[in-house]
């Protein structure tokens, strides 16, 4: 890429090269773009053709960035209101110093009177805050309590944890030649013969740093696909094999594949013998899952199960891209275990065109965890839910989300008194289940601080202090794929302009930290901080990264042969046995089965047949749209013109029986809650399944309570139960609930 990252133009404008992250919300793909600014206004966004991954391609959210940056409802100065006015639009602008004068004495008073553990920081998914809400808690405030308030930690965390337990490694990502400047032409890369896309829609989600259209690039070069999903997607229609399974039965399907591969001796015998632990035990376990039985469980034909298993075993290389089907499933740990077992025994682990592996964390991902060194062992032991759920506590530096709600409601084992809500819309249906309970429980806080760019249902309902964030166009930063757990690229975010009096997540951490824990923040500027992170490993400072544009670290395949995965430098994997644990020593130690097993969804035609008669549809949720990221972007007019309403997908056959027409408003209801969405009739969904979009609220509706921007009307999370989680504490039934549907006249709940 060209060394110059800022160029003056003849018309008095200037153009800055940057890599996008968030806010506005986006996974850390680091899409390359050029931002043109004139007279203090962002006037143009275009893709950067020199970016080695995105090659000038941008989604509609990036293209509407000027509309977002200069939106009239955006908040660009700190605000305060009296806690007795929570839920009312009674905000007063203040300075940052005034905000600190309220926040810092309160933190000090709570620490002195009740202990630092009485303060909790909430963070969300996807946004840049993923790197910074941990140190905000650990190194700036000094509390051990960080929470992503999603039941069962059901987003990305389970996949990372499972990989750590089974492989002792960071996030496994399909090899899309992302480490190479010459990409697919690099001689070290081998094009996957097949990619299994399992419970994921990468073209829409660009998940966790993977640029979804790399799938299309590989397809053009000859890669074929296996599609595993309850819904038929665009990629599914272009796949060689489709497994349209019953929601929540993925683990049975994976065990069925293992049954075929092992019994037909299609596995990589050399890899299994040298690098796997517990193969004989796994072989015995999968005898319980013959293809015919699995077909009855999953709705996938027996012949398809056999053909797909054989293809996965014989295609070289073959990689699996796994998604939220693992995370949002109480049986998801066993599913992830099975998927990693499939990859390992077929010899597709850490090989060209297979699944790449990184360390459990690196660079900023490693630093954010290391900041907990600011906490004493005694304080760290007070982290909510860590003892009750040791598997979660062992690998996630957070509280257990479900235990957090219990503590908020009961005051046990101690009372939480202050909350800091960083880049997460807790009440909207992209986060907490049973959101009315969270709303009521958080009302008890003595002080609530929120960081965001716009008011949303959560800030309007709960915040006392609002701290305004900049967009990625307005500050310097670094975007790192997979949050440092498999850093395929590292991109520079270069400040192009600054609107109002905003501060980035890192700037907030530094300002607060210097006042409360200055020894943890020995940096004068943001650039100094990034140089401190980059110099030891990359040999460049922040300016050097800006000039480079995107850093692609070199990649070593078959690290297990070279001693590059283990802490002691010996060959093998960084697990208890030093091998891929097909039978997990850790799971057994925590009181679970050492081997993967299938467990029926907690609600459905098998587990609760009488309830299923009353609620005869299986409800899935969470598929992405290009116009939004979870609950963000709802106020952007261009994007709302494209997707104006929340949609529920129904099969036309099902809709006809319910007298529902395309475009009708529909009320979904089950034993826990209800919501309303517009009907979208499509044959791509099974007649017994419906799919509801998530993250909906209405910025155009009344903001004050009780409306809170209409957050309750389309709130899917009211229909998902609290603490219906897996044996080890991971996973919740976001994608496998049951419900009924009826036609109604409008979007508002009565």
XYZ file of C-alpha atoms in Angstrom:
750
model
C 0.000 0.000 0.000
C 1.121 3.573 -0.571
C 3.099 5.047 2.304
C 1.092 8.281 2.335
C -2.090 7.734 4.321
C -3.307 11.350 4.177
C -3.508 13.281 0.920
C -4.446 16.941 0.334
C -6.786 17.431 -2.636
C -6.933 20.336 -5.082
C -10.406 21.462 -3.961
C -9.309 22.045 -0.352
C -10.496 18.657 0.872
C -8.255 15.858 2.103
C -8.503 12.086 1.949
C -7.456 9.708 4.721
C -6.823 5.999 4.274
C -8.159 3.932 7.140
C -9.395 0.504 8.151
C -12.903 0.424 9.567
C -14.054 -1.124 12.776
C -16.501 0.518 15.087
C -18.542 2.229 16.151
C -20.747 2.086 14.203
C -20.883 -1.606 14.961
C -18.972 -4.070 12.859
C -16.868 -7.144 13.369
C -13.101 -6.474 13.181
C -12.651 -7.205 9.476
C -10.799 -3.907 9.029
C -12.354 -3.060 5.665
C -10.077 -0.702 3.760
C -11.527 2.663 2.801
C -10.704 6.222 1.908
C -12.498 9.009 3.734
C -12.705 12.460 2.175
C -13.260 15.462 4.454
C -14.053 19.020 3.407
C -14.829 21.950 5.687
C -15.054 19.645 8.687
C -17.589 17.343 7.035
C -17.121 13.750 5.957
C -18.275 14.040 2.368
C -17.263 10.784 0.704
C -16.447 7.153 1.501
C -14.949 4.807 -1.037
C -13.323 1.418 -0.842
C -9.559 1.190 -0.910
C -8.533 -1.054 -3.823
C -5.070 -1.505 -2.288
C -6.425 -3.218 0.817
C -5.166 -6.819 0.521
C -8.367 -8.428 1.844
C -11.319 -6.252 0.893
C -9.857 -4.912 -2.393
C -12.119 -1.857 -2.465
C -15.347 -3.657 -1.577
C -17.575 -2.061 1.077
C -20.976 -2.828 2.573
C -23.846 -0.359 2.614
C -23.198 0.480 6.278
C -19.752 1.846 5.418
C -21.127 3.763 2.449
C -23.652 5.537 4.695
C -20.988 6.518 7.244
C -21.384 10.287 6.528
C -25.070 9.988 7.394
C -24.112 8.309 10.671
C -21.279 10.707 11.591
C -23.337 13.853 11.020
C -26.738 12.563 12.132
C -28.752 15.285 13.911
C -29.623 12.947 16.814
C -26.058 11.967 17.521
C -24.751 12.959 20.968
C -21.334 14.607 20.846
C -20.918 16.046 24.333
C -21.170 14.409 27.782
C -24.634 14.532 29.347
C -26.058 14.025 32.820
C -29.452 13.685 34.483
C -30.662 13.097 38.008
C -31.025 9.365 38.805
C -34.608 10.025 39.884
C -35.306 11.015 36.254
C -34.217 7.729 34.716
C -36.436 6.987 31.756
C -37.125 10.690 31.148
C -35.532 12.804 28.450
C -34.136 15.307 30.975
C -30.504 15.567 29.965
C -28.092 18.436 30.634
C -24.858 18.898 28.650
C -21.695 18.898 30.773
C -17.940 18.909 30.191
C -15.698 15.864 30.532
C -14.191 17.340 33.696
C -17.666 17.697 35.162
C -18.395 14.096 34.236
C -15.208 12.904 35.951
C -16.090 15.013 38.992
C -19.276 12.938 39.354
C -17.884 9.539 38.397
C -14.541 9.400 40.201
C -15.712 10.338 43.718
C -18.503 7.776 43.385
C -16.049 5.038 42.384
C -13.756 5.894 45.281
C -16.651 5.989 47.753
C -17.996 2.607 46.607
C -14.548 1.027 46.760
C -14.025 2.312 50.286
C -17.473 1.443 51.623
C -18.369 -1.723 49.710
C -15.304 -2.917 47.813
C -14.385 -2.572 44.146
C -16.483 -5.645 43.376
C -19.623 -3.540 43.920
C -18.963 -1.966 40.484
C -19.647 -3.815 37.234
C -18.788 -3.017 33.599
C -21.065 -4.317 30.828
C -19.733 -4.718 27.306
C -21.220 -5.837 24.031
C -20.181 -7.725 20.931
C -18.362 -6.693 17.811
C -17.525 -3.112 18.655
C -14.005 -1.896 19.308
C -14.936 -1.806 22.997
C -14.369 -5.585 22.953
C -10.694 -4.739 23.405
C -11.210 -2.036 25.995
C -14.070 -2.797 28.358
C -11.897 -5.399 30.106
C -9.091 -2.929 30.943
C -11.726 -0.291 31.696
C -12.827 -2.569 34.530
C -9.516 -4.115 35.550
C -6.956 -1.347 35.006
C -8.980 1.878 35.100
C -11.751 1.260 37.665
C -10.173 -1.683 39.480
C -13.166 -4.065 39.580
C -13.066 -7.786 38.716
C -16.604 -7.712 37.354
C -16.904 -7.454 33.582
C -20.013 -8.871 31.931
C -21.295 -9.459 28.454
C -24.973 -9.734 29.439
C -25.942 -12.489 27.040
C -27.250 -15.719 28.565
C -24.697 -18.536 28.478
C -22.034 -16.165 27.087
C -23.612 -17.167 23.765
C -21.516 -15.218 21.299
C -18.031 -16.234 20.130
C -16.839 -16.910 23.674
C -17.975 -20.563 23.703
C -16.116 -21.310 20.461
C -12.947 -19.729 21.837
C -13.316 -21.602 25.122
C -13.919 -24.971 23.445
C -10.874 -24.482 21.247
C -8.766 -23.602 24.260
C -9.984 -26.708 26.101
C -9.574 -29.163 23.187
C -6.585 -27.713 21.304
C -4.997 -25.203 23.680
C -5.151 -22.667 20.856
C -6.893 -19.490 19.736
C -9.785 -19.212 17.331
C -9.735 -21.674 14.380
C -10.484 -19.832 11.128
C -10.696 -21.274 7.643
C -7.585 -20.604 5.590
C -8.505 -17.874 3.107
C -4.890 -16.846 2.387
C -5.410 -13.778 4.556
C -1.817 -13.790 5.789
C -0.353 -13.337 2.318
C -0.107 -10.060 0.346
C -0.431 -12.089 -2.879
C -3.333 -14.031 -1.327
C -4.492 -17.061 -3.308
C -1.446 -17.033 -5.594
C 0.951 -17.612 -2.713
C 2.718 -20.979 -3.151
C 2.198 -21.834 0.536
C -1.588 -21.661 0.168
C -3.740 -24.519 -1.040
C -7.296 -23.862 -2.131
C -9.837 -25.765 -0.002
C -11.598 -28.394 -2.072
C -14.614 -27.996 0.218
C -15.645 -25.506 2.895
C -18.347 -26.548 5.344
C -20.396 -23.526 6.367
C -22.002 -24.576 9.641
C -24.599 -22.307 11.237
C -23.044 -19.207 9.737
C -23.788 -16.697 7.001
C -20.426 -15.038 6.331
C -21.596 -12.856 3.455
C -23.876 -10.965 5.830
C -22.025 -11.194 9.126
C -18.347 -10.849 8.112
C -17.784 -12.645 11.387
C -15.029 -11.804 13.864
C -12.561 -10.600 11.244
C -13.326 -12.996 8.406
C -14.211 -11.076 5.247
C -17.264 -12.952 3.990
C -16.692 -12.368 0.295
C -13.472 -14.348 0.525
C -15.872 -17.275 0.270
C -16.905 -16.011 -3.172
C -13.271 -15.458 -4.174
C -12.538 -19.093 -3.353
C -15.697 -20.320 -5.061
C -14.591 -18.609 -8.273
C -11.342 -20.558 -8.017
C -13.099 -23.885 -7.553
C -13.924 -24.352 -3.853
C -17.213 -26.170 -3.249
C -19.516 -25.807 -0.243
C -21.437 -27.909 2.234
C -24.238 -25.898 3.830
C -25.529 -26.839 7.311
C -28.345 -24.599 8.554
C -32.083 -24.717 9.317
C -32.545 -21.965 6.710
C -31.685 -22.024 3.038
C -29.399 -19.044 2.372
C -27.940 -17.611 -0.822
C -24.798 -19.661 -0.252
C -26.908 -22.713 0.465
C -28.444 -22.539 -3.014
C -24.921 -22.627 -4.419
C -23.696 -25.548 -2.331
C -23.009 -29.110 -3.426
C -24.675 -30.477 -0.296
C -27.325 -28.980 1.966
C -28.204 -30.233 5.446
C -31.340 -28.315 6.423
C -31.614 -29.651 9.941
C -34.033 -29.268 12.833
C -32.837 -26.277 14.919
C -30.712 -27.328 17.885
C -29.859 -30.827 16.632
C -26.437 -29.941 15.196
C -24.507 -32.074 17.696
C -26.363 -35.216 16.654
C -25.502 -34.444 13.030
C -21.813 -33.976 13.857
C -21.746 -37.260 15.767
C -23.427 -38.950 12.809
C -20.667 -37.674 10.522
C -18.053 -39.010 12.960
C -19.816 -42.371 13.005
C -19.505 -42.740 9.228
C -15.921 -41.468 9.006
C -14.649 -43.650 11.838
C -16.561 -46.824 10.956
C -15.573 -46.603 7.299
C -11.965 -45.871 8.344
C -11.846 -42.665 6.310
C -9.930 -40.783 8.986
C -6.270 -39.731 8.845
C -4.725 -42.644 10.706
C -1.273 -41.064 10.993
C -2.576 -37.834 12.518
C -4.871 -39.677 14.895
C -2.082 -41.956 16.083
C 0.461 -39.171 16.591
C -1.587 -36.217 17.736
C -4.952 -37.287 19.171
C -5.989 -38.432 22.644
C -9.090 -40.564 23.265
C -9.786 -41.857 19.760
C -10.870 -45.315 20.901
C -13.283 -43.787 23.402
C -14.690 -41.481 20.718
C -15.088 -44.436 18.366
C -17.137 -46.239 20.995
C -19.273 -43.147 21.695
C -20.249 -42.503 18.069
C -21.675 -46.000 17.753
C -24.674 -44.498 19.557
C -25.289 -42.220 16.544
C -25.759 -44.303 13.369
C -26.903 -42.265 10.338
C -30.471 -43.618 10.413
C -30.974 -42.563 14.037
C -29.377 -39.192 13.348
C -31.659 -38.681 10.346
C -34.694 -39.203 12.567
C -33.358 -36.661 15.069
C -32.201 -33.977 12.645
C -34.592 -34.225 9.639
C -31.501 -34.591 7.387
C -31.856 -37.642 5.099
C -29.696 -40.643 5.978
C -28.174 -40.726 2.495
C -27.152 -37.067 2.778
C -25.493 -37.656 6.152
C -23.429 -40.498 4.688
C -22.469 -38.615 1.506
C -21.479 -35.457 3.369
C -19.406 -37.403 5.911
C -17.523 -39.178 3.130
C -16.921 -35.904 1.321
C -15.628 -34.189 4.454
C -13.209 -37.063 5.024
C -11.899 -37.463 1.481
C -11.814 -33.863 0.215
C -8.315 -32.486 0.724
C -8.193 -29.929 2.103
C -11.591 -29.411 3.694
C -12.271 -26.758 6.322
C -15.224 -25.973 8.560
C -16.440 -22.457 9.296
C -18.562 -22.648 12.434
C -20.876 -19.957 13.720
C -23.451 -19.037 16.336
C -25.068 -22.452 15.996
C -22.351 -23.519 18.439
C -22.631 -20.583 20.820
C -26.405 -20.256 20.991
C -27.036 -23.847 21.980
C -27.078 -25.427 25.460
C -25.563 -28.488 23.735
C -23.033 -26.262 21.976
C -19.889 -27.266 23.876
C -20.429 -30.809 22.666
C -21.099 -29.524 19.148
C -17.873 -27.515 19.107
C -15.996 -30.515 20.489
C -17.405 -32.650 17.669
C -16.557 -30.100 14.960
C -12.951 -29.882 16.156
C -12.826 -33.683 16.281
C -14.055 -33.842 12.667
C -11.373 -31.376 11.595
C -8.627 -33.184 13.499
C -9.293 -36.786 12.503
C -9.649 -35.845 8.826
C -6.203 -34.198 8.919
C -7.401 -30.657 8.212
C -6.029 -28.928 11.302
C -3.396 -26.231 10.770
C -2.668 -27.282 7.190
C -2.856 -25.175 3.999
C -6.500 -24.737 3.074
C -7.711 -26.210 6.352
C -8.328 -24.527 9.703
C -5.688 -22.036 10.765
C -4.772 -21.696 14.437
C -3.477 -18.804 16.480
C -2.377 -18.463 20.088
C -5.142 -18.057 22.709
C -4.424 -14.315 22.536
C -1.833 -11.973 21.096
C -1.044 -8.261 20.880
C -4.019 -6.225 22.112
C -6.006 -9.384 22.819
C -3.269 -10.514 25.177
C -2.830 -7.083 26.781
C -6.522 -6.702 27.614
C -6.384 -9.890 29.703
C -3.048 -9.028 31.288
C -4.511 -5.831 32.743
C -6.185 -7.943 35.395
C -2.743 -7.993 37.069
C -3.979 -4.748 38.631
C -6.308 -6.850 40.797
C -5.322 -8.816 43.878
C -5.997 -12.560 43.966
C -8.539 -11.938 46.713
C -10.422 -9.449 44.563
C -10.222 -11.645 41.454
C -11.782 -14.516 43.407
C -14.890 -12.378 43.931
C -15.734 -12.401 40.219
C -19.410 -13.341 39.911
C -20.101 -16.920 38.842
C -16.465 -17.969 38.372
C -16.617 -20.601 41.101
C -20.101 -21.835 40.239
C -19.140 -22.219 36.553
C -15.411 -23.091 36.541
C -15.261 -23.802 32.798
C -16.456 -20.276 32.052
C -14.291 -18.812 34.788
C -11.186 -20.634 33.582
C -11.095 -19.130 30.120
C -13.366 -16.051 30.088
C -12.164 -13.069 32.107
C -15.736 -12.063 32.875
C -18.584 -12.778 35.222
C -21.052 -15.463 34.290
C -23.916 -13.522 32.622
C -26.776 -15.506 34.163
C -25.243 -15.366 37.622
C -24.899 -11.612 37.137
C -28.650 -11.181 36.740
C -29.236 -13.384 39.781
C -26.889 -11.181 41.809
C -28.556 -7.989 40.601
C -31.923 -9.358 41.728
C -30.908 -10.953 45.036
C -27.888 -8.973 46.239
C -26.031 -12.263 46.755
C -23.162 -12.938 47.267
C -22.881 -9.157 47.462
C -24.762 -6.135 46.202
C -23.831 -4.439 42.946
C -24.138 -0.669 43.266
C -22.725 0.928 40.112
C -22.874 -0.104 36.460
C -20.853 1.097 33.488
C -22.528 0.187 30.194
C -19.990 0.274 27.378
C -21.259 -0.149 23.820
C -24.044 -2.581 24.569
C -27.780 -2.099 24.259
C -28.783 -4.427 27.101
C -32.551 -4.043 26.747
C -32.767 -4.455 22.982
C -33.044 -8.006 21.616
C -29.395 -8.366 20.694
C -28.259 -8.997 24.234
C -29.936 -9.986 27.492
C -32.794 -12.497 27.665
C -35.787 -11.604 29.807
C -34.874 -7.913 29.372
C -37.659 -6.682 31.685
C -35.851 -8.383 34.557
C -32.572 -6.686 33.665
C -34.405 -3.352 33.386
C -35.935 -3.695 36.834
C -32.748 -5.004 38.439
C -30.481 -2.305 37.016
C -32.810 0.402 38.312
C -31.361 -0.337 41.746
C -27.890 0.951 40.788
C -26.730 4.089 42.566
C -24.944 5.339 39.441
C -25.027 4.174 35.827
C -22.584 5.450 33.212
C -23.070 4.666 29.515
C -20.810 5.131 26.505
C -22.403 5.363 23.072
C -23.120 7.646 20.101
C -26.910 7.810 20.126
C -29.505 7.324 22.778
C -30.962 3.855 22.635
C -33.494 2.076 24.868
C -30.835 1.172 27.429
C -29.269 4.625 27.774
C -32.651 6.348 27.930
C -33.981 3.864 30.474
C -30.996 3.613 32.775
C -28.049 5.962 32.305
C -27.245 8.864 34.638
C -24.096 9.919 32.768
C -23.781 9.614 28.995
C -20.231 9.675 27.599
C -20.123 10.221 23.817
C -17.989 7.999 21.607
C -16.483 8.884 18.227
C -16.871 6.732 15.138
C -13.807 4.923 13.809
C -13.411 7.828 11.350
C -12.770 10.163 14.288
C -9.934 8.609 16.249
C -6.693 6.691 15.930
C -6.776 2.989 16.635
C -5.928 -0.535 15.597
C -8.283 -3.198 14.250
C -7.202 -6.788 14.846
C -9.006 -9.837 13.485
C -10.486 -12.307 15.960
C -9.697 -9.838 18.751
C -6.142 -11.203 18.831
C -7.073 -14.909 19.034
C -6.059 -15.471 15.398
C -4.608 -12.206 14.163
C -4.668 -12.698 10.394
C -4.492 -8.945 9.744
C -3.773 -5.832 11.772
C -5.029 -2.551 10.332
C -4.542 1.107 11.174
C -7.541 3.293 11.972
C -6.446 6.835 11.160
C -8.353 9.827 12.461
C -9.913 11.786 9.597
C -11.984 14.279 11.602
C -13.524 14.750 15.039
C -17.138 15.783 15.563
C -17.960 17.434 18.873
C -16.320 16.603 22.195
C -16.064 12.825 22.008
C -13.511 10.362 23.350
C -12.686 6.863 22.132
C -12.878 3.785 24.333
C -9.115 3.853 24.786
C -9.075 7.580 25.562
C -11.722 7.029 28.248
C -9.692 4.157 29.715
C -6.561 6.296 29.801
C -8.182 9.413 31.270
C -10.014 7.496 33.984
C -7.062 5.192 34.605
C -4.578 7.999 35.055
C -6.810 9.396 37.787
C -7.432 6.096 39.608
C -4.592 3.694 38.704
C -1.853 5.751 37.024
C 0.720 2.945 37.274
C -1.347 0.947 34.774
C -1.400 3.784 32.244
C 2.160 5.099 31.711
C 1.357 6.438 28.228
C 1.172 10.111 27.276
C -0.861 9.680 24.090
C -2.928 7.082 22.272
C -0.128 6.803 19.722
C 2.319 6.034 22.549
C 0.048 3.248 23.743
C -0.187 1.616 20.335
C 3.539 1.935 19.763
C 4.059 0.157 23.090
C 1.879 -2.686 21.791
C 3.281 -2.868 18.275
C 7.000 -2.302 18.709
C 7.978 -5.491 20.589
C 6.249 -7.882 18.183
C 6.144 -6.018 14.873
C 9.088 -3.635 15.165
C 7.026 -0.623 14.096
C 5.339 2.284 15.840
C 1.789 3.534 15.227
C 2.942 5.879 12.463
C 4.648 2.914 10.845
C 1.402 0.942 10.901
C -0.447 3.928 9.431
C 2.053 4.048 6.583
C 1.873 0.284 6.109
C -1.936 0.346 6.171
C -2.402 -3.342 6.913
C 0.057 -5.713 8.565
C -0.242 -9.389 7.622
C 1.788 -11.526 10.031
C 3.598 -14.523 8.547
C 1.915 -17.861 9.114
C 3.419 -21.221 10.069
C 1.434 -24.341 9.191
C 1.614 -27.534 11.258
C 2.756 -25.661 14.326
C 2.082 -28.761 16.420
C 5.054 -30.441 14.695
C 7.398 -27.519 15.381
C 6.737 -26.752 19.036
C 4.964 -23.497 18.195
C 1.734 -24.193 20.089
C 3.007 -25.325 23.491
C 4.310 -23.004 26.177
C 7.304 -25.322 26.738
C 8.302 -25.340 23.062
C 7.721 -29.069 22.685
C 5.814 -30.542 19.720
C 2.113 -31.074 20.268
C -0.827 -29.061 21.521
C -1.074 -26.847 24.607
C -3.478 -29.189 26.429
C -3.167 -31.340 29.525
C -2.197 -34.362 27.411
C -0.250 -32.400 24.794
C -2.622 -33.773 22.155
C -5.931 -32.940 20.498
C -8.303 -34.083 23.225
C -11.030 -36.083 21.504
C -11.778 -37.105 25.079
C -11.449 -34.018 27.263
C -9.603 -34.232 30.558
C -10.926 -30.797 31.535
C -14.598 -31.588 30.920
C -14.328 -34.672 33.068
C -12.602 -32.669 35.808
C -15.514 -30.202 35.783
C -18.073 -32.977 36.200
C -19.221 -33.281 32.579
C -18.828 -36.116 30.111
C -15.324 -36.228 28.622
C -16.786 -37.170 25.225
C -19.268 -35.273 23.044
C -22.913 -36.274 23.347
C -26.259 -35.121 21.982
C -28.888 -33.563 24.204
C -32.307 -32.526 22.938
C -33.186 -28.813 22.908
C -34.869 -27.898 26.218
C -38.150 -27.097 24.444
C -39.513 -28.811 21.374
C -41.377 -31.757 19.880
C -39.244 -34.291 21.781
C -38.475 -32.603 25.114
C -41.854 -30.936 25.681
C -44.406 -32.543 23.327
C -47.447 -31.179 25.200
C -46.089 -27.627 25.116
C -45.218 -28.081 21.444
C -48.877 -28.716 20.697
C -49.645 -25.250 22.039
C -46.549 -23.643 20.510
C -46.065 -25.665 17.300
C -43.315 -23.627 15.614
C -39.579 -23.899 16.292
C -38.226 -20.366 16.582
C -34.751 -19.429 15.391
C -33.234 -15.961 15.394
C -30.165 -13.861 14.773
C -29.472 -13.925 11.044
C -27.787 -10.740 9.870
C -28.920 -8.077 7.437
C -26.451 -5.898 5.563
C -28.211 -2.770 6.836
C -27.640 -3.243 10.558
C -25.239 -4.608 13.115
C -27.287 -6.116 15.937
C -29.343 -3.172 17.276
C -27.340 -0.429 15.549
C -28.149 1.693 12.487
C -31.906 1.779 13.053
C -31.936 5.603 12.878
C -30.049 5.839 9.553
C -32.674 6.811 6.983
C -30.984 5.246 3.962
C -30.631 1.921 5.741
C -34.175 1.968 7.119
C -35.480 2.602 3.604
C -33.939 -0.727 2.644
C -35.097 -2.615 5.757
C -37.924 -0.621 7.355
C -39.462 -3.287 9.617
C -38.538 -6.377 11.640
C -39.369 -9.549 9.750
C -40.341 -13.072 10.697
C -39.870 -15.717 8.021
C -42.666 -18.252 7.636
C -43.214 -21.012 5.139
C -46.216 -20.173 2.870
C -47.842 -23.489 3.756
C -47.702 -22.633 7.455
C -48.843 -19.065 6.884
C -51.873 -20.184 4.871
C -53.096 -22.349 7.763
C -52.809 -19.302 10.052
C -54.477 -16.877 7.605
C -51.253 -14.863 7.415
C -50.332 -13.100 4.176
C -47.008 -11.712 3.074
C -46.520 -8.308 4.770
C -49.043 -8.888 7.571
C -48.080 -8.028 11.115
C -47.640 -11.186 13.167
C -47.510 -11.720 16.911
C -45.158 -14.441 18.084
C -45.794 -15.774 21.562
C -44.641 -18.517 23.899
C -44.762 -19.236 27.624
C -42.120 -16.571 28.362
C -43.080 -13.572 26.246
C -44.192 -12.201 22.899
C -43.238 -9.769 20.142
C -44.539 -8.462 16.818
C -42.966 -8.546 13.368
C -43.976 -8.432 9.718
C -44.469 -11.712 7.889
C -42.020 -12.604 5.143
C -43.228 -15.732 3.384
C -40.524 -17.915 1.883
C -40.115 -21.560 0.921
C -36.509 -21.439 2.136
C -37.685 -22.233 5.657
C -39.187 -25.503 6.921
C -42.960 -25.467 7.570
C -42.364 -26.254 11.255
C -39.792 -23.460 11.706
C -39.993 -19.681 11.825
C -37.097 -17.248 11.844
C -37.305 -13.857 13.577
C -34.881 -10.982 13.183
C -33.152 -9.636 16.274
C -31.948 -6.249 17.480
C -35.050 -4.221 16.652
C -36.165 -0.993 18.293
C -37.671 2.178 16.811
C -35.679 5.428 17.179
C -38.626 7.276 15.652
C -40.947 6.291 18.525
C -41.260 7.943 21.927
C -37.961 7.697 23.776
C -39.172 8.195 27.332
C -40.381 5.301 29.470
C -42.476 3.252 29.235
C -42.043 3.211 25.429
C -38.241 3.449 25.381
C -38.267 3.755 21.591
C -40.748 0.873 21.292
C -38.153 -1.606 22.547
C -40.724 -4.045 23.930
C -42.782 -4.362 20.732
C -40.328 -6.400 18.625
C -38.252 -7.722 21.502
C -37.576 -11.329 20.669
C -35.525 -11.824 23.840
C -38.651 -11.682 25.991
C -39.368 -15.161 24.580
C -36.072 -16.750 25.667
C -35.712 -18.070 29.233
C -33.079 -17.076 31.748
C -30.369 -19.573 32.746
C -31.453 -22.362 30.403
C -27.823 -23.107 29.684
C -25.382 -25.935 29.081
C -23.814 -28.177 31.701
C -20.585 -26.174 31.727
C -22.374 -22.801 31.709
C -22.109 -21.999 28.006
C -24.917 -21.697 25.472
C -28.595 -20.728 25.623
C -31.592 -21.502 23.371
C -31.580 -18.323 21.285
C -32.001 -20.405 18.113
C -34.201 -23.302 19.216
C -37.216 -22.023 21.161
C -40.859 -22.776 20.406
C -43.722 -20.365 19.739
C -47.048 -19.808 18.058
C -47.971 -17.123 15.535
C -51.124 -15.141 14.792
C -52.013 -12.276 12.483
C -52.507 -8.866 14.151
C -53.300 -5.367 12.955
C -50.193 -3.417 13.968
C -46.655 -3.463 15.415
C -47.473 -2.279 18.952
C -48.069 -4.833 21.677
C -51.260 -4.302 23.635
